[in-house]
XYZ file of C-alpha atoms in Angstrom:
156
model
C 0.111 -0.240 0.048
C 1.223 3.414 -0.598
C 2.027 5.869 2.508
C -0.468 8.415 1.479
C -3.438 5.959 1.670
C -3.902 4.289 5.234
C -5.050 0.941 5.374
C -8.702 0.559 4.979
C -9.315 -1.813 7.850
C -7.256 0.497 10.649
C -9.174 3.392 9.443
C -12.586 1.734 9.746
C -11.554 -1.305 12.052
C -15.218 -2.968 12.469
C -15.843 -3.096 8.978
C -14.695 -5.417 6.185
C -11.695 -4.602 3.610
C -14.246 -3.788 0.751
C -16.884 -1.639 2.963
C -13.602 0.426 4.713
C -11.913 0.851 1.258
C -15.462 2.324 -0.015
C -15.414 4.622 3.287
C -12.039 5.749 3.140
C -12.443 6.682 -0.193
C -15.443 9.145 0.691
C -13.656 10.392 3.613
C -10.710 11.537 1.114
C -13.225 12.834 -1.107
C -14.780 14.606 1.516
C -11.515 16.066 2.676
C -10.430 17.430 -0.539
C -13.460 19.249 -1.219
C -13.359 21.101 2.192
C -9.613 21.965 1.164
C -10.171 24.922 -0.926
C -6.543 24.648 -1.639
C -6.525 21.614 -3.407
C -6.767 21.110 -7.266
C -10.241 21.958 -8.866
C -11.538 18.794 -10.677
C -14.422 20.905 -11.297
C -15.565 20.947 -15.077
C -15.881 24.023 -16.593
C -19.493 25.730 -16.370
C -21.965 24.628 -19.059
C -23.080 27.123 -21.335
C -27.272 26.753 -21.171
C -29.033 25.536 -24.308
C -32.293 27.552 -24.245
C -34.094 25.795 -27.530
C -33.640 22.565 -25.592
C -35.043 23.880 -22.531
C -37.792 25.656 -24.306
C -38.391 22.131 -26.044
C -38.471 20.438 -22.806
C -40.772 22.779 -21.109
C -43.251 22.591 -24.275
C -43.172 18.883 -23.830
C -43.746 18.702 -20.277
C -46.539 21.165 -20.751
C -47.968 18.732 -23.396
C -47.502 15.666 -21.013
C -49.349 17.422 -18.295
C -52.391 18.479 -20.332
C -52.687 15.120 -21.942
C -52.655 13.639 -18.447
C -55.079 16.121 -17.257
C -57.392 15.275 -20.453
C -57.292 11.248 -19.927
C -57.867 11.851 -16.113
C -60.830 14.190 -16.720
C -62.250 11.535 -19.364
C -61.720 8.747 -16.744
C -63.359 11.103 -13.798
C -66.350 11.384 -16.284
C -66.298 7.893 -16.873
C -66.378 6.746 -13.360
C -69.047 9.343 -12.710
C -71.272 7.966 -15.555
C -70.677 4.309 -14.077
C -71.532 5.290 -10.896
C -74.571 7.420 -11.682
C -75.870 4.136 -13.782
C -75.437 1.966 -10.707
C -77.226 4.633 -8.509
C -80.083 4.491 -10.972
C -80.108 0.837 -11.335
C -80.407 0.828 -7.551
C -83.190 2.936 -7.238
C -84.871 0.822 -9.657
C -84.490 -2.457 -8.064
C -85.691 -0.649 -5.081
C -88.814 0.456 -6.330
C -89.521 -3.262 -8.102
C -88.632 -4.886 -4.500
C -91.345 -2.632 -2.713
C -93.824 -3.084 -5.189
C -93.361 -6.659 -5.125
C -93.771 -6.350 -1.585
C -96.712 -4.514 -1.819
C -97.967 -7.311 -4.201
C -96.834 -9.839 -1.504
C -98.714 -8.060 1.207
C -101.730 -7.914 -0.886
C -101.674 -11.291 -1.754
C -101.048 -12.351 1.696
C -104.183 -10.412 2.789
C -106.344 -12.054 0.240
C -105.319 -15.400 1.297
C -105.851 -14.923 5.076
C -109.524 -13.282 3.781
C -110.186 -16.769 2.001
C -108.723 -18.581 5.157
C -110.998 -16.707 7.393
C -113.734 -17.430 5.304
C -113.197 -20.959 4.864
C -112.857 -21.599 8.553
C -116.025 -19.736 8.938
C -117.522 -21.832 6.743
C -116.343 -25.123 8.176
C -117.543 -24.157 11.843
C -121.171 -23.283 10.002
C -120.579 -26.955 8.825
C -119.952 -28.529 12.047
C -122.932 -26.670 13.599
C -125.650 -29.102 13.858
C -129.244 -27.169 13.854
C -127.634 -25.235 10.055
C -128.545 -26.568 6.909
C -125.460 -26.986 4.653
C -125.447 -24.738 1.755
C -122.619 -24.827 -0.453
C -121.592 -22.785 -3.398
C -122.753 -25.742 -5.922
C -126.109 -25.851 -3.899
C -126.355 -22.288 -4.732
C -125.172 -22.438 -8.016
C -127.845 -25.312 -8.917
C -130.674 -23.297 -7.483
C -130.026 -20.264 -9.347
C -130.031 -22.454 -12.855
C -133.183 -24.064 -11.732
C -134.738 -20.793 -10.972
C -133.738 -19.672 -14.474
C -135.156 -22.874 -16.402
C -138.324 -22.494 -14.398
C -138.461 -18.616 -15.648
C -137.697 -19.580 -19.123
C -140.542 -22.326 -19.172
C -142.910 -20.004 -17.572
C -142.304 -17.588 -20.526
C -142.544 -20.428 -23.116
C -145.847 -21.188 -21.765
C -146.866 -17.884 -21.693
C -146.678 -17.373 -25.321
């Protein structure tokens, strides 16, 4: 090893040889940059390239506008999808309410028919009351109409 460069493991005893070497180089670089009398290894200042800078600014502006347009379009699409979903949800809710009302109506009709059937069954069980069924009523009505028709023929 050269005399101006210390042994890396002596400078940083807890690190391995490779890690210590990197840290030693970094320490040397920092020491050189802190020493203003050392040789200047800075490159000469660059001349600004205004046309390339303007092109870069235009390109960035164009990309920003394009990104904004795309994000606006995505937002409009998302809003449209959300509105369709809300509309579909409201329609489904209305259909569910109508179905519920129809079910309640059908249930009420079924209960009324069941009550009527129970009342008729109670009447049939009572011994003193004559049993008149719907068929009996229909037959009696048909018989009366036949008699009226026969009487109307005989009157002619």
